[in-house]
mmCIF file of C-alpha atoms in Angstrom:
data_model
loop_
_atom_site.group_PDB
_atom_site.id
_atom_site.type_symbol
_atom_site.label_atom_id
_atom_site.label_comp_id
_atom_site.label_asym_id
_atom_site.label_seq_id
_atom_site.Cartn_x
_atom_site.Cartn_y
_atom_site.Cartn_z
ATOM 1 C CA MET A 280 31.764 28.279 31.343
ATOM 2 C CA ALA A 281 28.396 26.971 32.539
ATOM 3 C CA ASN A 282 26.707 28.994 29.819
ATOM 4 C CA THR A 283 28.891 27.431 27.118
ATOM 5 C CA GLU A 284 28.308 23.968 28.526
ATOM 6 C CA LEU A 285 24.565 24.622 28.553
ATOM 7 C CA GLU A 286 24.700 25.843 24.948
ATOM 8 C CA ARG A 287 26.632 22.721 23.903
ATOM 9 C CA ALA A 288 24.116 20.488 25.665
ATOM 10 C CA GLU A 289 21.212 22.279 23.976
ATOM 11 C CA LYS A 290 22.937 21.906 20.604
ATOM 12 C CA ARG A 291 23.477 18.147 21.181
ATOM 13 C CA TYR A 292 19.843 17.827 22.254
ATOM 14 C CA ALA A 293 18.636 19.597 19.111
ATOM 15 C CA GLN A 294 20.845 17.380 16.932
ATOM 16 C CA ALA A 295 19.615 14.211 18.635
ATOM 17 C CA LYS A 296 16.030 15.370 18.244
ATOM 18 C CA ALA A 297 16.627 16.018 14.522
ATOM 19 C CA ARG A 298 18.193 12.555 14.088
ATOM 20 C CA LEU A 299 15.229 10.962 15.841
ATOM 21 C CA GLN A 300 12.768 12.809 13.603
ATOM 22 C CA ALA A 301 14.725 11.763 10.498
ATOM 23 C CA LEU A 302 14.578 8.122 11.645
ATOM 24 C CA LYS A 303 10.837 8.384 12.240
ATOM 25 C CA ASN A 304 10.354 9.897 8.786
ATOM 26 C CA ARG A 305 12.390 7.117 7.128
ATOM 27 C CA GLU A 306 10.374 4.452 8.938
ATOM 28 C CA ALA A 307 7.078 6.067 7.937
ATOM 29 C CA THR A 308 8.258 6.194 4.312
ATOM 30 C CA ARG A 309 9.320 2.544 4.465
ATOM 31 C CA GLN A 310 5.911 1.551 5.860
ATOM 32 C CA ARG A 311 4.042 3.501 3.144
ATOM 33 C CA LYS A 312 6.130 1.868 0.406
ATOM 34 C CA LEU A 313 5.511 -1.574 1.874
ATOM 35 C CA GLU A 314 1.766 -0.919 2.082
ATOM 36 C CA THR A 315 1.709 0.264 -1.534
ATOM 37 C CA ARG A 316 3.661 -2.813 -2.656
ATOM 38 C CA ARG A 317 1.221 -5.093 -0.838
ATOM 39 C CA LYS A 318 -1.737 -3.376 -2.517
ATOM 40 C CA VAL A 319 -0.182 -3.691 -5.966
ATOM 41 C CA ILE A 320 0.649 -7.365 -5.464
ATOM 42 C CA LEU A 321 -2.769 -8.191 -4.056
ATOM 43 C CA GLY A 322 -4.544 -6.183 -6.761
ATOM 44 C CA GLY A 323 -2.595 -7.994 -9.464
ATOM 45 C CA ALA A 324 -3.408 -11.371 -7.938
ATOM 46 C CA LEU A 325 -7.087 -10.434 -7.690
ATOM 47 C CA LEU A 326 -7.258 -9.314 -11.335
ATOM 48 C CA ASP A 327 -5.431 -12.473 -12.416
ATOM 49 C CA LEU A 328 -7.916 -14.607 -10.489
ATOM 50 C CA ALA A 329 -10.801 -12.617 -11.984
ATOM 51 C CA GLU A 330 -9.611 -13.673 -15.436
ATOM 52 C CA ARG A 331 -9.986 -17.327 -14.421
ATOM 53 C CA ASP A 332 -13.053 -17.271 -12.167
ATOM 54 C CA SER A 333 -16.333 -15.658 -13.202
ATOM 55 C CA GLY A 334 -17.487 -15.255 -9.583
ATOM 56 C CA VAL A 335 -14.363 -13.285 -8.726
ATOM 57 C CA ALA A 336 -14.732 -11.311 -11.974
ATOM 58 C CA ALA A 337 -18.262 -10.300 -10.956
ATOM 59 C CA MET A 338 -17.015 -9.270 -7.508
ATOM 60 C CA VAL A 339 -14.205 -7.168 -9.017
ATOM 61 C CA ASP A 340 -16.681 -5.564 -11.408
ATOM 62 C CA ARG A 341 -18.911 -4.660 -8.431
ATOM 63 C CA LEU A 342 -15.935 -3.239 -6.539
ATOM 64 C CA ILE A 343 -15.001 -1.061 -9.503
ATOM 65 C CA ARG A 344 -18.551 0.212 -9.942
ATOM 66 C CA ASN A 345 -18.665 1.135 -6.246
ATOM 67 C CA LEU A 346 -15.425 3.132 -6.210
ATOM 68 C CA ALA A 347 -16.192 6.533 -4.729
ATOM 69 C CA ARG A 348 -13.920 8.649 -6.906
ATOM 70 C CA GLU A 349 -14.627 9.075 -10.603
ATOM 71 C CA GLN A 350 -10.923 9.248 -11.411
ATOM 72 C CA ASP A 351 -10.447 5.832 -9.789
ATOM 73 C CA ARG A 352 -13.248 4.341 -11.892
ATOM 74 C CA LYS A 353 -11.716 5.847 -15.036
ATOM 75 C CA ALA A 354 -8.549 3.835 -14.411
ATOM 76 C CA PHE A 355 -10.638 0.712 -15.058
ATOM 77 C CA ALA A 356 -12.609 2.099 -18.017
ATOM 78 C CA GLU A 357 -11.010 -0.324 -20.479
ATOM 79 C CA TRP A 358 -11.090 -3.297 -18.105
ATOM 80 C CA SER A 359 -14.059 -5.566 -18.318
ATOM 81 C CA ALA A 360 -14.838 -8.673 -16.386
ATOM 82 C CA PRO A 361 -13.742 -11.484 -18.672
ATOM 83 C CA SER A 362 -16.188 -14.215 -19.482
ATOM 84 C CA ALA A 363 -14.264 -16.750 -17.494
ATOM 85 C CA THR A 364 -14.990 -20.396 -17.730
ATOM 86 C CA PRO A 365 -15.661 -22.261 -14.521
ATOM 87 C CA PRO A 366 -12.545 -23.693 -12.914
ATOM 88 C CA PRO A 367 -11.622 -27.202 -14.066
ATOM 89 C CA PRO A 368 -12.811 -30.059 -11.857
ATOM 90 C CA ASP A 369 -10.541 -31.119 -9.049
ATOM 91 C CA PRO A 370 -9.021 -34.459 -10.090
ATOM 92 C CA GLU A 371 -9.051 -35.719 -6.497
ATOM 93 C CA THR A 372 -12.727 -35.026 -5.823
ATOM 94 C CA GLY A 373 -14.013 -35.242 -9.389
ATOM 95 C CA SER A 374 -16.008 -32.022 -8.969
#
């Protein structure tokens, strides 16, 4: 009987270990998806700002030119830094 009880305990241990690993995997996947979403949102906001601000456009252009991987640079082949006009003056400060 002790042998059967030991086998049952080992089986429960293995199942618990598998459940724990599955939970860890789900959390890692959730974190990767969240990180990707943040990058997409921030990248979109940066490109939108680059369309309105020539200084930001120049910075984005520099970032693209300094990308290490050729395939990453190719993704921006058709993008060019727009000739943005300076931001309108702040009505409160007049500048």
